[in-house]
Amino acid sequence: MANDPNDPLEKLHQRERQQERERLRDLEAKDLEVEAQRGPRPLEGFAGGHTTWTSKQDDEAAAEVHAHDAEEAWAASQDQVARLSPPEDGAPAREDADRE
């Protein structure tokens, strides 16, 4: 009886899961919109203190360490949107969407 579709508690849980999927889908869509706008962004919390670290060192380190970060993040975001979006045929979203 734990998975009875007519159980009011089960209906409540199903509705809560659906609302959470919609909330995550909306947040991810906003993230994708921001990420689609390429260009410099202001630093948050930048203290402006003196440092001996040069921008050339930053560029060299970033080229090695973060070379594919943007592509990987974009692919992960696209996968999350696909996973949380209901299929075209109107069926519920994929089952593994509830497990995140």
PDB file of N, CA and C in Angstrom:
ATOM      1  N   MET A   1       0.806  -1.176   0.000  1.00  0.00           N
ATOM      2  CA  MET A   1       0.000   0.000   0.000  1.00  0.00           C
ATOM      3  C   MET A   1       0.866   1.264   0.000  1.00  0.00           C
ATOM      4  N   ALA A   2       2.153   1.116   0.180  1.00  0.00           N
ATOM      5  CA  ALA A   2       3.047   2.276   0.228  1.00  0.00           C
ATOM      6  C   ALA A   2       3.091   3.018  -1.103  1.00  0.00           C
ATOM      7  N   ASN A   3       2.875   2.321  -2.223  1.00  0.00           N
ATOM      8  CA  ASN A   3       2.928   2.951  -3.539  1.00  0.00           C
ATOM      9  C   ASN A   3       1.542   3.098  -4.162  1.00  0.00           C
ATOM     10  N   ASP A   4       0.508   3.116  -3.339  1.00  0.00           N
ATOM     11  CA  ASP A   4      -0.859   3.261  -3.833  1.00  0.00           C
ATOM     12  C   ASP A   4      -1.031   4.664  -4.425  1.00  0.00           C
ATOM     13  N   PRO A   5      -1.335   4.770  -5.734  1.00  0.00           N
ATOM     14  CA  PRO A   5      -1.453   6.090  -6.356  1.00  0.00           C
ATOM     15  C   PRO A   5      -2.627   6.914  -5.822  1.00  0.00           C
ATOM     16  N   ASN A   6      -3.585   6.275  -5.142  1.00  0.00           N
ATOM     17  CA  ASN A   6      -4.734   6.996  -4.587  1.00  0.00           C
ATOM     18  C   ASN A   6      -4.495   7.464  -3.155  1.00  0.00           C
ATOM     19  N   ASP A   7      -3.385   7.091  -2.573  1.00  0.00           N
ATOM     20  CA  ASP A   7      -3.050   7.482  -1.211  1.00  0.00           C
ATOM     21  C   ASP A   7      -2.790   8.993  -1.169  1.00  0.00           C
ATOM     22  N   PRO A   8      -3.502   9.730  -0.304  1.00  0.00           N
ATOM     23  CA  PRO A   8      -3.321  11.195  -0.258  1.00  0.00           C
ATOM     24  C   PRO A   8      -1.886  11.613   0.061  1.00  0.00           C
ATOM     25  N   LEU A   9      -1.226  10.866   0.919  1.00  0.00           N
ATOM     26  CA  LEU A   9       0.163  11.185   1.256  1.00  0.00           C
ATOM     27  C   LEU A   9       1.080  10.963   0.056  1.00  0.00           C
ATOM     28  N   GLU A  10       0.822   9.909  -0.685  1.00  0.00           N
ATOM     29  CA  GLU A  10       1.611   9.634  -1.894  1.00  0.00           C
ATOM     30  C   GLU A  10       1.379  10.732  -2.939  1.00  0.00           C
ATOM     31  N   LYS A  11       0.134  11.185  -3.065  1.00  0.00           N
ATOM     32  CA  LYS A  11      -0.162  12.279  -4.005  1.00  0.00           C
ATOM     33  C   LYS A  11       0.566  13.549  -3.593  1.00  0.00           C
ATOM     34  N   LEU A  12       0.600  13.834  -2.302  1.00  0.00           N
ATOM     35  CA  LEU A  12       1.302  15.005  -1.797  1.00  0.00           C
ATOM     36  C   LEU A  12       2.794  14.910  -2.109  1.00  0.00           C
ATOM     37  N   HIS A  13       3.368  13.744  -1.854  1.00  0.00           N
ATOM     38  CA  HIS A  13       4.798  13.555  -2.136  1.00  0.00           C
ATOM     39  C   HIS A  13       5.091  13.681  -3.622  1.00  0.00           C
ATOM     40  N   GLN A  14       4.216  13.140  -4.444  1.00  0.00           N
ATOM     41  CA  GLN A  14       4.404  13.242  -5.892  1.00  0.00           C
ATOM     42  C   GLN A  14       4.334  14.701  -6.344  1.00  0.00           C
ATOM     43  N   ARG A  15       3.381  15.447  -5.804  1.00  0.00           N
ATOM     44  CA  ARG A  15       3.253  16.866  -6.149  1.00  0.00           C
ATOM     45  C   ARG A  15       4.485  17.653  -5.695  1.00  0.00           C
ATOM     46  N   GLU A  16       4.991  17.341  -4.493  1.00  0.00           N
ATOM     47  CA  GLU A  16       6.203  18.013  -4.000  1.00  0.00           C
ATOM     48  C   GLU A  16       7.405  17.702  -4.881  1.00  0.00           C
ATOM     49  N   ARG A  17       7.528  16.453  -5.310  1.00  0.00           N
ATOM     50  CA  ARG A  17       8.647  16.081  -6.207  1.00  0.00           C
ATOM     51  C   ARG A  17       8.533  16.819  -7.540  1.00  0.00           C
ATOM     52  N   GLN A  18       7.308  16.926  -8.065  1.00  0.00           N
ATOM     53  CA  GLN A  18       7.096  17.632  -9.328  1.00  0.00           C
ATOM     54  C   GLN A  18       7.440  19.112  -9.185  1.00  0.00           C
ATOM     55  N   GLN A  19       7.020  19.723  -8.080  1.00  0.00           N
ATOM     56  CA  GLN A  19       7.339  21.136  -7.846  1.00  0.00           C
ATOM     57  C   GLN A  19       8.844  21.341  -7.728  1.00  0.00           C
ATOM     58  N   GLU A  20       9.529  20.428  -7.065  1.00  0.00           N
ATOM     59  CA  GLU A  20      10.980  20.536  -6.934  1.00  0.00           C
ATOM     60  C   GLU A  20      11.666  20.403  -8.294  1.00  0.00           C
ATOM     61  N   ARG A  21      11.184  19.477  -9.128  1.00  0.00           N
ATOM     62  CA  ARG A  21      11.749  19.344 -10.481  1.00  0.00           C
ATOM     63  C   ARG A  21      11.545  20.628 -11.281  1.00  0.00           C
ATOM     64  N   GLU A  22      10.361  21.214 -11.169  1.00  0.00           N
ATOM     65  CA  GLU A  22      10.088  22.466 -11.889  1.00  0.00           C
ATOM     66  C   GLU A  22      10.978  23.600 -11.375  1.00  0.00           C
ATOM     67  N   ARG A  23      11.181  23.665 -10.056  1.00  0.00           N
ATOM     68  CA  ARG A  23      12.034  24.697  -9.484  1.00  0.00           C
ATOM     69  C   ARG A  23      13.476  24.538  -9.980  1.00  0.00           C
ATOM     70  N   LEU A  24      13.967  23.302  -9.963  1.00  0.00           N
ATOM     71  CA  LEU A  24      15.329  23.049 -10.443  1.00  0.00           C
ATOM     72  C   LEU A  24      15.465  23.354 -11.927  1.00  0.00           C
ATOM     73  N   ARG A  25      14.438  22.998 -12.695  1.00  0.00           N
ATOM     74  CA  ARG A  25      14.461  23.260 -14.135  1.00  0.00           C
ATOM     75  C   ARG A  25      14.510  24.771 -14.393  1.00  0.00           C
ATOM     76  N   ASP A  26      13.719  25.537 -13.636  1.00  0.00           N
ATOM     77  CA  ASP A  26      13.723  26.999 -13.791  1.00  0.00           C
ATOM     78  C   ASP A  26      15.074  27.597 -13.425  1.00  0.00           C
ATOM     79  N   LEU A  27      15.654  27.133 -12.318  1.00  0.00           N
ATOM     80  CA  LEU A  27      16.971  27.640 -11.917  1.00  0.00           C
ATOM     81  C   LEU A  27      18.034  27.312 -12.960  1.00  0.00           C
ATOM     82  N   GLU A  28      17.985  26.099 -13.480  1.00  0.00           N
ATOM     83  CA  GLU A  28      18.977  25.704 -14.473  1.00  0.00           C
ATOM     84  C   GLU A  28      18.787  26.492 -15.764  1.00  0.00           C
ATOM     85  N   ALA A  29      17.548  26.781 -16.135  1.00  0.00           N
ATOM     86  CA  ALA A  29      17.307  27.591 -17.333  1.00  0.00           C
ATOM     87  C   ALA A  29      17.879  28.994 -17.147  1.00  0.00           C
ATOM     88  N   LYS A  30      17.736  29.556 -15.945  1.00  0.00           N
ATOM     89  CA  LYS A  30      18.329  30.871 -15.671  1.00  0.00           C
ATOM     90  C   LYS A  30      19.846  30.804 -15.754  1.00  0.00           C
ATOM     91  N   ASP A  31      20.439  29.727 -15.211  1.00  0.00           N
ATOM     92  CA  ASP A  31      21.889  29.564 -15.283  1.00  0.00           C
ATOM     93  C   ASP A  31      22.355  29.487 -16.729  1.00  0.00           C
ATOM     94  N   LEU A  32      21.628  28.737 -17.548  1.00  0.00           N
ATOM     95  CA  LEU A  32      22.006  28.612 -18.956  1.00  0.00           C
ATOM     96  C   LEU A  32      21.910  29.958 -19.668  1.00  0.00           C
ATOM     97  N   GLU A  33      20.903  30.755 -19.313  1.00  0.00           N
ATOM     98  CA  GLU A  33      20.757  32.075 -19.922  1.00  0.00           C
ATOM     99  C   GLU A  33      21.955  32.966 -19.584  1.00  0.00           C
ATOM    100  N   VAL A  34      22.383  32.931 -18.328  1.00  0.00           N
ATOM    101  CA  VAL A  34      23.544  33.722 -17.915  1.00  0.00           C
ATOM    102  C   VAL A  34      24.806  33.207 -18.595  1.00  0.00           C
ATOM    103  N   GLU A  35      24.971  31.889 -18.643  1.00  0.00           N
ATOM    104  CA  GLU A  35      26.172  31.311 -19.238  1.00  0.00           C
ATOM    105  C   GLU A  35      26.238  31.549 -20.744  1.00  0.00           C
ATOM    106  N   ALA A  36      25.105  31.761 -21.377  1.00  0.00           N
ATOM    107  CA  ALA A  36      25.097  32.005 -22.815  1.00  0.00           C
ATOM    108  C   ALA A  36      25.658  33.388 -23.142  1.00  0.00           C
ATOM    109  N   GLN A  37      25.688  34.265 -22.166  1.00  0.00           N
ATOM    110  CA  GLN A  37      26.232  35.603 -22.368  1.00  0.00           C
ATOM    111  C   GLN A  37      27.711  35.583 -21.998  1.00  0.00           C
ATOM    112  N   ARG A  38      28.545  35.467 -22.998  1.00  0.00           N
ATOM    113  CA  ARG A  38      29.988  35.401 -22.778  1.00  0.00           C
ATOM    114  C   ARG A  38      30.541  36.794 -22.543  1.00  0.00           C
ATOM    115  N   GLY A  39      31.611  36.874 -21.787  1.00  0.00           N
ATOM    116  CA  GLY A  39      32.257  38.157 -21.576  1.00  0.00           C
ATOM    117  C   GLY A  39      32.729  38.301 -20.148  1.00  0.00           C
ATOM    118  N   PRO A  40      33.429  39.383 -19.862  1.00  0.00           N
ATOM    119  CA  PRO A  40      33.951  39.593 -18.511  1.00  0.00           C
ATOM    120  C   PRO A  40      32.822  39.841 -17.518  1.00  0.00           C
ATOM    121  N   ARG A  41      33.033  39.369 -16.316  1.00  0.00           N
ATOM    122  CA  ARG A  41      32.065  39.573 -15.253  1.00  0.00           C
ATOM    123  C   ARG A  41      32.776  40.177 -14.055  1.00  0.00           C
ATOM    124  N   PRO A  42      32.095  40.991 -13.281  1.00  0.00           N
ATOM    125  CA  PRO A  42      32.744  41.594 -12.110  1.00  0.00           C
ATOM    126  C   PRO A  42      33.078  40.537 -11.061  1.00  0.00           C
ATOM    127  N   LEU A  43      34.171  40.761 -10.372  1.00  0.00           N
ATOM    128  CA  LEU A  43      34.540  39.861  -9.283  1.00  0.00           C
ATOM    129  C   LEU A  43      33.700  40.194  -8.064  1.00  0.00           C
ATOM    130  N   GLU A  44      33.162  39.164  -7.428  1.00  0.00           N
ATOM    131  CA  GLU A  44      32.377  39.391  -6.221  1.00  0.00           C
ATOM    132  C   GLU A  44      33.292  39.246  -5.014  1.00  0.00           C
ATOM    133  N   GLY A  45      33.209  40.177  -4.108  1.00  0.00           N
ATOM    134  CA  GLY A  45      33.999  40.080  -2.890  1.00  0.00           C
ATOM    135  C   GLY A  45      35.468  40.365  -3.099  1.00  0.00           C
ATOM    136  N   PHE A  46      35.835  41.017  -4.182  1.00  0.00           N
ATOM    137  CA  PHE A  46      37.235  41.309  -4.463  1.00  0.00           C
ATOM    138  C   PHE A  46      37.729  42.374  -3.481  1.00  0.00           C
ATOM    139  N   ALA A  47      38.765  42.034  -2.710  1.00  0.00           N
ATOM    140  CA  ALA A  47      39.244  42.933  -1.664  1.00  0.00           C
ATOM    141  C   ALA A  47      40.185  44.001  -2.212  1.00  0.00           C
ATOM    142  N   GLY A  48      40.827  43.747  -3.328  1.00  0.00           N
ATOM    143  CA  GLY A  48      41.730  44.735  -3.908  1.00  0.00           C
ATOM    144  C   GLY A  48      43.055  44.857  -3.188  1.00  0.00           C
ATOM    145  N   GLY A  49      43.413  43.871  -2.402  1.00  0.00           N
ATOM    146  CA  GLY A  49      44.682  43.908  -1.678  1.00  0.00           C
ATOM    147  C   GLY A  49      45.870  43.668  -2.592  1.00  0.00           C
ATOM    148  N   HIS A  50      47.051  44.057  -2.113  1.00  0.00           N
ATOM    149  CA  HIS A  50      48.280  43.905  -2.888  1.00  0.00           C
ATOM    150  C   HIS A  50      48.651  42.423  -3.003  1.00  0.00           C
ATOM    151  N   THR A  51      49.162  42.040  -4.143  1.00  0.00           N
ATOM    152  CA  THR A  51      49.630  40.681  -4.362  1.00  0.00           C
ATOM    153  C   THR A  51      50.799  40.713  -5.331  1.00  0.00           C
ATOM    154  N   THR A  52      51.645  39.708  -5.223  1.00  0.00           N
ATOM    155  CA  THR A  52      52.760  39.595  -6.165  1.00  0.00           C
ATOM    156  C   THR A  52      52.405  38.667  -7.316  1.00  0.00           C
ATOM    157  N   TRP A  53      51.222  38.112  -7.270  1.00  0.00           N
ATOM    158  CA  TRP A  53      50.752  37.207  -8.330  1.00  0.00           C
ATOM    159  C   TRP A  53      50.414  38.048  -9.557  1.00  0.00           C
ATOM    160  N   THR A  54      50.938  37.672 -10.690  1.00  0.00           N
ATOM    161  CA  THR A  54      50.703  38.461 -11.900  1.00  0.00           C
ATOM    162  C   THR A  54      49.565  37.881 -12.723  1.00  0.00           C
ATOM    163  N   SER A  55      48.996  38.714 -13.551  1.00  0.00           N
ATOM    164  CA  SER A  55      47.908  38.224 -14.401  1.00  0.00           C
ATOM    165  C   SER A  55      48.426  37.189 -15.391  1.00  0.00           C
ATOM    166  N   LYS A  56      49.689  37.278 -15.768  1.00  0.00           N
ATOM    167  CA  LYS A  56      50.263  36.275 -16.675  1.00  0.00           C
ATOM    168  C   LYS A  56      50.263  34.905 -16.000  1.00  0.00           C
ATOM    169  N   GLN A  57      50.600  34.879 -14.697  1.00  0.00           N
ATOM    170  CA  GLN A  57      50.553  33.613 -13.966  1.00  0.00           C
ATOM    171  C   GLN A  57      49.119  33.086 -13.910  1.00  0.00           C
ATOM    172  N   ASP A  58      48.172  33.967 -13.710  1.00  0.00           N
ATOM    173  CA  ASP A  58      46.767  33.554 -13.708  1.00  0.00           C
ATOM    174  C   ASP A  58      46.378  32.935 -15.038  1.00  0.00           C
ATOM    175  N   ASP A  59      46.767  33.599 -16.116  1.00  0.00           N
ATOM    176  CA  ASP A  59      46.414  33.118 -17.446  1.00  0.00           C
ATOM    177  C   ASP A  59      47.041  31.754 -17.727  1.00  0.00           C
ATOM    178  N   GLU A  60      48.298  31.588 -17.351  1.00  0.00           N
ATOM    179  CA  GLU A  60      48.981  30.310 -17.584  1.00  0.00           C
ATOM    180  C   GLU A  60      48.333  29.193 -16.759  1.00  0.00           C
ATOM    181  N   ALA A  61      48.053  29.472 -15.498  1.00  0.00           N
ATOM    182  CA  ALA A  61      47.440  28.457 -14.640  1.00  0.00           C
ATOM    183  C   ALA A  61      46.039  28.108 -15.129  1.00  0.00           C
ATOM    184  N   ALA A  62      45.284  29.112 -15.503  1.00  0.00           N
ATOM    185  CA  ALA A  62      43.916  28.867 -15.968  1.00  0.00           C
ATOM    186  C   ALA A  62      43.907  28.049 -17.250  1.00  0.00           C
ATOM    187  N   ALA A  63      44.875  28.317 -18.116  1.00  0.00           N
ATOM    188  CA  ALA A  63      44.937  27.569 -19.374  1.00  0.00           C
ATOM    189  C   ALA A  63      45.160  26.089 -19.127  1.00  0.00           C
ATOM    190  N   GLU A  64      45.892  25.754 -18.091  1.00  0.00           N
ATOM    191  CA  GLU A  64      46.161  24.345 -17.790  1.00  0.00           C
ATOM    192  C   GLU A  64      45.046  23.704 -16.955  1.00  0.00           C
ATOM    193  N   VAL A  65      44.677  24.374 -15.881  1.00  0.00           N
ATOM    194  CA  VAL A  65      43.761  23.784 -14.918  1.00  0.00           C
ATOM    195  C   VAL A  65      42.305  23.852 -15.369  1.00  0.00           C
ATOM    196  N   HIS A  66      41.925  24.968 -15.952  1.00  0.00           N
ATOM    197  CA  HIS A  66      40.511  25.194 -16.263  1.00  0.00           C
ATOM    198  C   HIS A  66      40.236  25.244 -17.756  1.00  0.00           C
ATOM    199  N   ALA A  67      41.038  24.573 -18.537  1.00  0.00           N
ATOM    200  CA  ALA A  67      40.927  24.669 -19.993  1.00  0.00           C
ATOM    201  C   ALA A  67      39.549  24.244 -20.513  1.00  0.00           C
ATOM    202  N   HIS A  68      38.953  23.244 -19.903  1.00  0.00           N
ATOM    203  CA  HIS A  68      37.689  22.713 -20.435  1.00  0.00           C
ATOM    204  C   HIS A  68      36.518  22.903 -19.474  1.00  0.00           C
ATOM    205  N   ASP A  69      36.680  23.758 -18.477  1.00  0.00           N
ATOM    206  CA  ASP A  69      35.616  23.954 -17.478  1.00  0.00           C
ATOM    207  C   ASP A  69      34.320  24.445 -18.100  1.00  0.00           C
ATOM    208  N   ALA A  70      34.406  25.403 -18.984  1.00  0.00           N
ATOM    209  CA  ALA A  70      33.194  25.979 -19.568  1.00  0.00           C
ATOM    210  C   ALA A  70      32.415  24.930 -20.357  1.00  0.00           C
ATOM    211  N   GLU A  71      33.121  24.150 -21.166  1.00  0.00           N
ATOM    212  CA  GLU A  71      32.439  23.126 -21.966  1.00  0.00           C
ATOM    213  C   GLU A  71      31.817  22.059 -21.076  1.00  0.00           C
ATOM    214  N   GLU A  72      32.551  21.647 -20.019  1.00  0.00           N
ATOM    215  CA  GLU A  72      32.030  20.616 -19.124  1.00  0.00           C
ATOM    216  C   GLU A  72      30.814  21.120 -18.349  1.00  0.00           C
ATOM    217  N   ALA A  73      30.870  22.371 -17.885  1.00  0.00           N
ATOM    218  CA  ALA A  73      29.739  22.936 -17.147  1.00  0.00           C
ATOM    219  C   ALA A  73      28.524  23.078 -18.053  1.00  0.00           C
ATOM    220  N   TRP A  74      28.750  23.510 -19.290  1.00  0.00           N
ATOM    221  CA  TRP A  74      27.648  23.664 -20.236  1.00  0.00           C
ATOM    222  C   TRP A  74      26.991  22.316 -20.521  1.00  0.00           C
ATOM    223  N   ALA A  75      27.813  21.282 -20.742  1.00  0.00           N
ATOM    224  CA  ALA A  75      27.275  19.948 -21.012  1.00  0.00           C
ATOM    225  C   ALA A  75      26.499  19.419 -19.808  1.00  0.00           C
ATOM    226  N   ALA A  76      27.019  19.639 -18.604  1.00  0.00           N
ATOM    227  CA  ALA A  76      26.323  19.186 -17.392  1.00  0.00           C
ATOM    228  C   ALA A  76      24.991  19.913 -17.228  1.00  0.00           C
ATOM    229  N   SER A  77      24.965  21.202 -17.524  1.00  0.00           N
ATOM    230  CA  SER A  77      23.717  21.961 -17.422  1.00  0.00           C
ATOM    231  C   SER A  77      22.691  21.476 -18.440  1.00  0.00           C
ATOM    232  N   GLN A  78      23.143  21.240 -19.664  1.00  0.00           N
ATOM    233  CA  GLN A  78      22.238  20.744 -20.704  1.00  0.00           C
ATOM    234  C   GLN A  78      21.669  19.382 -20.305  1.00  0.00           C
ATOM    235  N   ASP A  79      22.518  18.526 -19.731  1.00  0.00           N
ATOM    236  CA  ASP A  79      22.066  17.203 -19.305  1.00  0.00           C
ATOM    237  C   ASP A  79      21.040  17.326 -18.175  1.00  0.00           C
ATOM    238  N   GLN A  80      21.286  18.255 -17.244  1.00  0.00           N
ATOM    239  CA  GLN A  80      20.349  18.425 -16.141  1.00  0.00           C
ATOM    240  C   GLN A  80      18.997  18.926 -16.635  1.00  0.00           C
ATOM    241  N   VAL A  81      18.998  19.849 -17.554  1.00  0.00           N
ATOM    242  CA  VAL A  81      17.730  20.345 -18.103  1.00  0.00           C
ATOM    243  C   VAL A  81      16.997  19.214 -18.809  1.00  0.00           C
ATOM    244  N   ALA A  82      17.720  18.410 -19.589  1.00  0.00           N
ATOM    245  CA  ALA A  82      17.088  17.294 -20.297  1.00  0.00           C
ATOM    246  C   ALA A  82      16.536  16.269 -19.309  1.00  0.00           C
ATOM    247  N   ARG A  83      17.269  16.029 -18.240  1.00  0.00           N
ATOM    248  CA  ARG A  83      16.854  15.047 -17.256  1.00  0.00           C
ATOM    249  C   ARG A  83      15.633  15.518 -16.475  1.00  0.00           C
ATOM    250  N   LEU A  84      15.541  16.820 -16.203  1.00  0.00           N
ATOM    251  CA  LEU A  84      14.435  17.338 -15.412  1.00  0.00           C
ATOM    252  C   LEU A  84      13.214  17.724 -16.245  1.00  0.00           C
ATOM    253  N   SER A  85      13.382  17.813 -17.548  1.00  0.00           N
ATOM    254  CA  SER A  85      12.276  18.207 -18.414  1.00  0.00           C
ATOM    255  C   SER A  85      11.424  17.001 -18.764  1.00  0.00           C
ATOM    256  N   PRO A  86      10.104  17.179 -18.776  1.00  0.00           N
ATOM    257  CA  PRO A  86       9.245  16.065 -19.171  1.00  0.00           C
ATOM    258  C   PRO A  86       9.416  15.789 -20.663  1.00  0.00           C
ATOM    259  N   PRO A  87       9.309  14.530 -21.054  1.00  0.00           N
ATOM    260  CA  PRO A  87       9.419  14.193 -22.476  1.00  0.00           C
ATOM    261  C   PRO A  87       8.289  14.818 -23.281  1.00  0.00           C
ATOM    262  N   GLU A  88       8.468  14.866 -24.582  1.00  0.00           N
ATOM    263  CA  GLU A  88       7.472  15.466 -25.483  1.00  0.00           C
ATOM    264  C   GLU A  88       6.127  14.737 -25.430  1.00  0.00           C
ATOM    265  N   ASP A  89       6.132  13.448 -25.112  1.00  0.00           N
ATOM    266  CA  ASP A  89       4.887  12.678 -25.133  1.00  0.00           C
ATOM    267  C   ASP A  89       4.028  12.897 -23.888  1.00  0.00           C
ATOM    268  N   GLY A  90       4.477  13.781 -22.951  1.00  0.00           N
ATOM    269  CA  GLY A  90       3.687  14.094 -21.778  1.00  0.00           C
ATOM    270  C   GLY A  90       3.888  13.143 -20.613  1.00  0.00           C
ATOM    271  N   ALA A  91       4.773  12.169 -20.766  1.00  0.00           N
ATOM    272  CA  ALA A  91       5.050  11.239 -19.675  1.00  0.00           C
ATOM    273  C   ALA A  91       5.813  11.973 -18.575  1.00  0.00           C
ATOM    274  N   PRO A  92       5.849  11.413 -17.361  1.00  0.00           N
ATOM    275  CA  PRO A  92       6.604  12.069 -16.287  1.00  0.00           C
ATOM    276  C   PRO A  92       8.093  12.154 -16.637  1.00  0.00           C
ATOM    277  N   ALA A  93       8.817  13.046 -15.945  1.00  0.00           N
ATOM    278  CA  ALA A  93      10.259  13.185 -16.165  1.00  0.00           C
ATOM    279  C   ALA A  93      10.945  11.861 -15.841  1.00  0.00           C
ATOM    280  N   ARG A  94      12.170  11.705 -16.307  1.00  0.00           N
ATOM    281  CA  ARG A  94      12.900  10.455 -16.074  1.00  0.00           C
ATOM    282  C   ARG A  94      12.950  10.118 -14.595  1.00  0.00           C
ATOM    283  N   GLU A  95      12.973   8.836 -14.294  1.00  0.00           N
ATOM    284  CA  GLU A  95      12.936   8.366 -12.905  1.00  0.00           C
ATOM    285  C   GLU A  95      14.137   8.838 -12.102  1.00  0.00           C
ATOM    286  N   ASP A  96      15.331   8.922 -12.703  1.00  0.00           N
ATOM    287  CA  ASP A  96      16.518   9.301 -11.948  1.00  0.00           C
ATOM    288  C   ASP A  96      16.511  10.767 -11.565  1.00  0.00           C
ATOM    289  N   ALA A  97      15.536  11.543 -12.028  1.00  0.00           N
ATOM    290  CA  ALA A  97      15.436  12.960 -11.657  1.00  0.00           C
ATOM    291  C   ALA A  97      15.089  13.106 -10.184  1.00  0.00           C
ATOM    292  N   ASP A  98      14.387  12.132  -9.621  1.00  0.00           N
ATOM    293  CA  ASP A  98      14.020  12.193  -8.196  1.00  0.00           C
ATOM    294  C   ASP A  98      15.185  11.859  -7.294  1.00  0.00           C
ATOM    295  N   ARG A  99      16.211  11.274  -7.812  1.00  0.00           N
ATOM    296  CA  ARG A  99      17.305  10.785  -6.969  1.00  0.00           C
ATOM    297  C   ARG A  99      18.367  11.833  -6.707  1.00  0.00           C
ATOM    298  N   GLU A 100      18.230  13.020  -7.285  1.00  0.00           N
ATOM    299  CA  GLU A 100      19.257  14.047  -7.060  1.00  0.00           C
ATOM    300  C   GLU A 100      18.939  14.905  -5.925  1.00  0.00           C
TER     301      GLU A 100
END
